[in-house]
Amino acid sequence: MSYRGLVTSKISPELFVFMKTKTYVCDINQSLVIMKSMLFTLLLVVLSLQMMAKTNGSTSPVDLKGLFNDKLQKSIVEDIPIRAEISGSEFLVLSFEAPIMDMTITLYKDGVMVIQKSLSVSSGDTETFDLTLWGMGEYSLKFTTPRGTDVYGDFRLE
């Protein structure tokens, strides 16, 4: 049986394909083993990436306490417009819900100052600090302004 230069065997057509000058043998079992191993490897990669995404994507809030002075009204605001959370035990993420001028952020690890940064922020701004430089331990976070704001919070990295 011939189809434009392609001849197939009548004995087992799925295993042999004859071309004009070459013969190719297809071992179906070997192909299945290769496909199974590729599928298994892909499954392992996807599961490990999913586990990494779950651990890295976890956040835990830092409870902030203290007094916040509003710059416009010069009065004490009961709700602190600063949110702090630990992202995946690697980053400290600060979110600001109101504009704050001339604020100083100080971070202590085990009682020793590791970061002190002065800045002004707008509503909706975020600030991120990499905690991998200092590792596990007890941390204290403090926000101060010249107008009397004194907000603080403690957290622990394990």
PDB file of N, CA and C in Angstrom, residues 100-140:
ATOM      1  N   ILE A 100       0.428  62.423  55.875  1.00  0.00           N
ATOM      2  CA  ILE A 100       1.171  62.680  57.115  1.00  0.00           C
ATOM      3  C   ILE A 100       2.467  63.383  56.723  1.00  0.00           C
ATOM      4  N   MET A 101       2.693  64.542  57.314  1.00  0.00           N
ATOM      5  CA  MET A 101       3.880  65.335  57.000  1.00  0.00           C
ATOM      6  C   MET A 101       4.952  65.127  58.067  1.00  0.00           C
ATOM      7  N   ASP A 102       6.203  65.150  57.666  1.00  0.00           N
ATOM      8  CA  ASP A 102       7.357  65.117  58.584  1.00  0.00           C
ATOM      9  C   ASP A 102       7.284  63.980  59.599  1.00  0.00           C
ATOM     10  N   MET A 103       7.006  62.785  59.129  1.00  0.00           N
ATOM     11  CA  MET A 103       6.900  61.623  60.007  1.00  0.00           C
ATOM     12  C   MET A 103       8.249  60.914  60.075  1.00  0.00           C
ATOM     13  N   THR A 104       8.582  60.416  61.252  1.00  0.00           N
ATOM     14  CA  THR A 104       9.787  59.604  61.429  1.00  0.00           C
ATOM     15  C   THR A 104       9.356  58.188  61.775  1.00  0.00           C
ATOM     16  N   ILE A 105       9.846  57.225  60.988  1.00  0.00           N
ATOM     17  CA  ILE A 105       9.571  55.808  61.232  1.00  0.00           C
ATOM     18  C   ILE A 105      10.849  55.205  61.800  1.00  0.00           C
ATOM     19  N   THR A 106      10.732  54.552  62.952  1.00  0.00           N
ATOM     20  CA  THR A 106      11.888  53.920  63.583  1.00  0.00           C
ATOM     21  C   THR A 106      11.559  52.459  63.832  1.00  0.00           C
ATOM     22  N   LEU A 107      12.476  51.568  63.441  1.00  0.00           N
ATOM     23  CA  LEU A 107      12.308  50.134  63.651  1.00  0.00           C
ATOM     24  C   LEU A 107      13.444  49.635  64.527  1.00  0.00           C
ATOM     25  N   TYR A 108      13.078  48.935  65.591  1.00  0.00           N
ATOM     26  CA  TYR A 108      14.048  48.359  66.521  1.00  0.00           C
ATOM     27  C   TYR A 108      13.966  46.846  66.433  1.00  0.00           C
ATOM     28  N   LYS A 109      15.125  46.195  66.520  1.00  0.00           N
ATOM     29  CA  LYS A 109      15.175  44.735  66.613  1.00  0.00           C
ATOM     30  C   LYS A 109      15.904  44.393  67.900  1.00  0.00           C
ATOM     31  N   ASP A 110      15.216  43.662  68.774  1.00  0.00           N
ATOM     32  CA  ASP A 110      15.770  43.281  70.076  1.00  0.00           C
ATOM     33  C   ASP A 110      16.328  44.497  70.811  1.00  0.00           C
ATOM     34  N   GLY A 111      15.613  45.638  70.734  1.00  0.00           N
ATOM     35  CA  GLY A 111      16.000  46.850  71.448  1.00  0.00           C
ATOM     36  C   GLY A 111      17.034  47.719  70.757  1.00  0.00           C
ATOM     37  N   VAL A 112      17.554  47.292  69.617  1.00  0.00           N
ATOM     38  CA  VAL A 112      18.573  48.053  68.891  1.00  0.00           C
ATOM     39  C   VAL A 112      17.941  48.651  67.634  1.00  0.00           C
ATOM     40  N   MET A 113      18.135  49.964  67.419  1.00  0.00           N
ATOM     41  CA  MET A 113      17.569  50.616  66.246  1.00  0.00           C
ATOM     42  C   MET A 113      18.248  50.093  64.974  1.00  0.00           C
ATOM     43  N   VAL A 114      17.423  49.634  64.013  1.00  0.00           N
ATOM     44  CA  VAL A 114      17.962  49.142  62.743  1.00  0.00           C
ATOM     45  C   VAL A 114      17.569  50.039  61.569  1.00  0.00           C
ATOM     46  N   ILE A 115      16.447  50.756  61.688  1.00  0.00           N
ATOM     47  CA  ILE A 115      16.016  51.677  60.628  1.00  0.00           C
ATOM     48  C   ILE A 115      15.457  52.934  61.281  1.00  0.00           C
ATOM     49  N   GLN A 116      15.828  54.076  60.731  1.00  0.00           N
ATOM     50  CA  GLN A 116      15.165  55.333  61.072  1.00  0.00           C
ATOM     51  C   GLN A 116      15.042  56.118  59.778  1.00  0.00           C
ATOM     52  N   LYS A 117      13.797  56.441  59.426  1.00  0.00           N
ATOM     53  CA  LYS A 117      13.546  57.100  58.148  1.00  0.00           C
ATOM     54  C   LYS A 117      12.525  58.210  58.357  1.00  0.00           C
ATOM     55  N   SER A 118      12.830  59.395  57.844  1.00  0.00           N
ATOM     56  CA  SER A 118      11.898  60.523  57.899  1.00  0.00           C
ATOM     57  C   SER A 118      11.306  60.733  56.517  1.00  0.00           C
ATOM     58  N   LEU A 119       9.988  60.907  56.466  1.00  0.00           N
ATOM     59  CA  LEU A 119       9.328  61.095  55.186  1.00  0.00           C
ATOM     60  C   LEU A 119       7.960  61.728  55.376  1.00  0.00           C
ATOM     61  N   SER A 120       7.400  62.197  54.287  1.00  0.00           N
ATOM     62  CA  SER A 120       6.020  62.682  54.223  1.00  0.00           C
ATOM     63  C   SER A 120       5.290  61.787  53.242  1.00  0.00           C
ATOM     64  N   VAL A 121       4.045  61.424  53.578  1.00  0.00           N
ATOM     65  CA  VAL A 121       3.289  60.505  52.732  1.00  0.00           C
ATOM     66  C   VAL A 121       1.932  61.101  52.404  1.00  0.00           C
ATOM     67  N   SER A 122       1.365  60.624  51.315  1.00  0.00           N
ATOM     68  CA  SER A 122       0.008  60.987  50.908  1.00  0.00           C
ATOM     69  C   SER A 122      -0.923  59.831  51.219  1.00  0.00           C
ATOM     70  N   SER A 123      -2.193  60.087  51.155  1.00  0.00           N
ATOM     71  CA  SER A 123      -3.184  59.035  51.357  1.00  0.00           C
ATOM     72  C   SER A 123      -3.035  57.977  50.261  1.00  0.00           C
ATOM     73  N   GLY A 124      -2.987  56.719  50.644  1.00  0.00           N
ATOM     74  CA  GLY A 124      -2.835  55.622  49.685  1.00  0.00           C
ATOM     75  C   GLY A 124      -1.402  55.192  49.447  1.00  0.00           C
ATOM     76  N   ASP A 125      -0.434  55.910  49.994  1.00  0.00           N
ATOM     77  CA  ASP A 125       0.977  55.534  49.825  1.00  0.00           C
ATOM     78  C   ASP A 125       1.304  54.285  50.640  1.00  0.00           C
ATOM     79  N   THR A 126       2.309  53.544  50.173  1.00  0.00           N
ATOM     80  CA  THR A 126       2.826  52.396  50.927  1.00  0.00           C
ATOM     81  C   THR A 126       4.343  52.516  51.019  1.00  0.00           C
ATOM     82  N   GLU A 127       4.871  51.950  52.056  1.00  0.00           N
ATOM     83  CA  GLU A 127       6.322  51.907  52.286  1.00  0.00           C
ATOM     84  C   GLU A 127       6.651  50.477  52.695  1.00  0.00           C
ATOM     85  N   THR A 128       7.686  49.889  52.086  1.00  0.00           N
ATOM     86  CA  THR A 128       8.045  48.501  52.364  1.00  0.00           C
ATOM     87  C   THR A 128       9.479  48.428  52.861  1.00  0.00           C
ATOM     88  N   PHE A 129       9.678  47.638  53.921  1.00  0.00           N
ATOM     89  CA  PHE A 129      11.011  47.419  54.483  1.00  0.00           C
ATOM     90  C   PHE A 129      11.333  45.932  54.408  1.00  0.00           C
ATOM     91  N   ASP A 130      12.525  45.612  53.924  1.00  0.00           N
ATOM     92  CA  ASP A 130      12.997  44.232  53.829  1.00  0.00           C
ATOM     93  C   ASP A 130      13.551  43.802  55.186  1.00  0.00           C
ATOM     94  N   LEU A 131      12.927  42.782  55.789  1.00  0.00           N
ATOM     95  CA  LEU A 131      13.343  42.317  57.113  1.00  0.00           C
ATOM     96  C   LEU A 131      14.350  41.171  57.054  1.00  0.00           C
ATOM     97  N   THR A 132      14.670  40.687  55.864  1.00  0.00           N
ATOM     98  CA  THR A 132      15.595  39.555  55.756  1.00  0.00           C
ATOM     99  C   THR A 132      17.012  39.936  56.174  1.00  0.00           C
ATOM    100  N   LEU A 133      17.315  41.223  56.183  1.00  0.00           N
ATOM    101  CA  LEU A 133      18.655  41.668  56.585  1.00  0.00           C
ATOM    102  C   LEU A 133      18.915  41.429  58.067  1.00  0.00           C
ATOM    103  N   TRP A 134      17.836  41.425  58.887  1.00  0.00           N
ATOM    104  CA  TRP A 134      18.019  41.314  60.340  1.00  0.00           C
ATOM    105  C   TRP A 134      17.521  39.995  60.910  1.00  0.00           C
ATOM    106  N   GLY A 135      16.747  39.228  60.174  1.00  0.00           N
ATOM    107  CA  GLY A 135      16.359  37.891  60.601  1.00  0.00           C
ATOM    108  C   GLY A 135      15.311  37.846  61.700  1.00  0.00           C
ATOM    109  N   MET A 136      15.264  36.698  62.370  1.00  0.00           N
ATOM    110  CA  MET A 136      14.260  36.429  63.393  1.00  0.00           C
ATOM    111  C   MET A 136      14.535  37.234  64.657  1.00  0.00           C
ATOM    112  N   GLY A 137      13.459  37.549  65.392  1.00  0.00           N
ATOM    113  CA  GLY A 137      13.619  38.261  66.653  1.00  0.00           C
ATOM    114  C   GLY A 137      12.403  39.092  66.999  1.00  0.00           C
ATOM    115  N   GLU A 138      12.543  39.891  68.054  1.00  0.00           N
ATOM    116  CA  GLU A 138      11.492  40.794  68.532  1.00  0.00           C
ATOM    117  C   GLU A 138      11.703  42.169  67.896  1.00  0.00           C
ATOM    118  N   TYR A 139      10.665  42.709  67.297  1.00  0.00           N
ATOM    119  CA  TYR A 139      10.742  44.004  66.629  1.00  0.00           C
ATOM    120  C   TYR A 139       9.770  44.994  67.269  1.00  0.00           C
ATOM    121  N   SER A 140      10.157  46.258  67.293  1.00  0.00           N
ATOM    122  CA  SER A 140       9.287  47.353  67.722  1.00  0.00           C
ATOM    123  C   SER A 140       9.288  48.403  66.621  1.00  0.00           C
TER     124      SER A 140
END
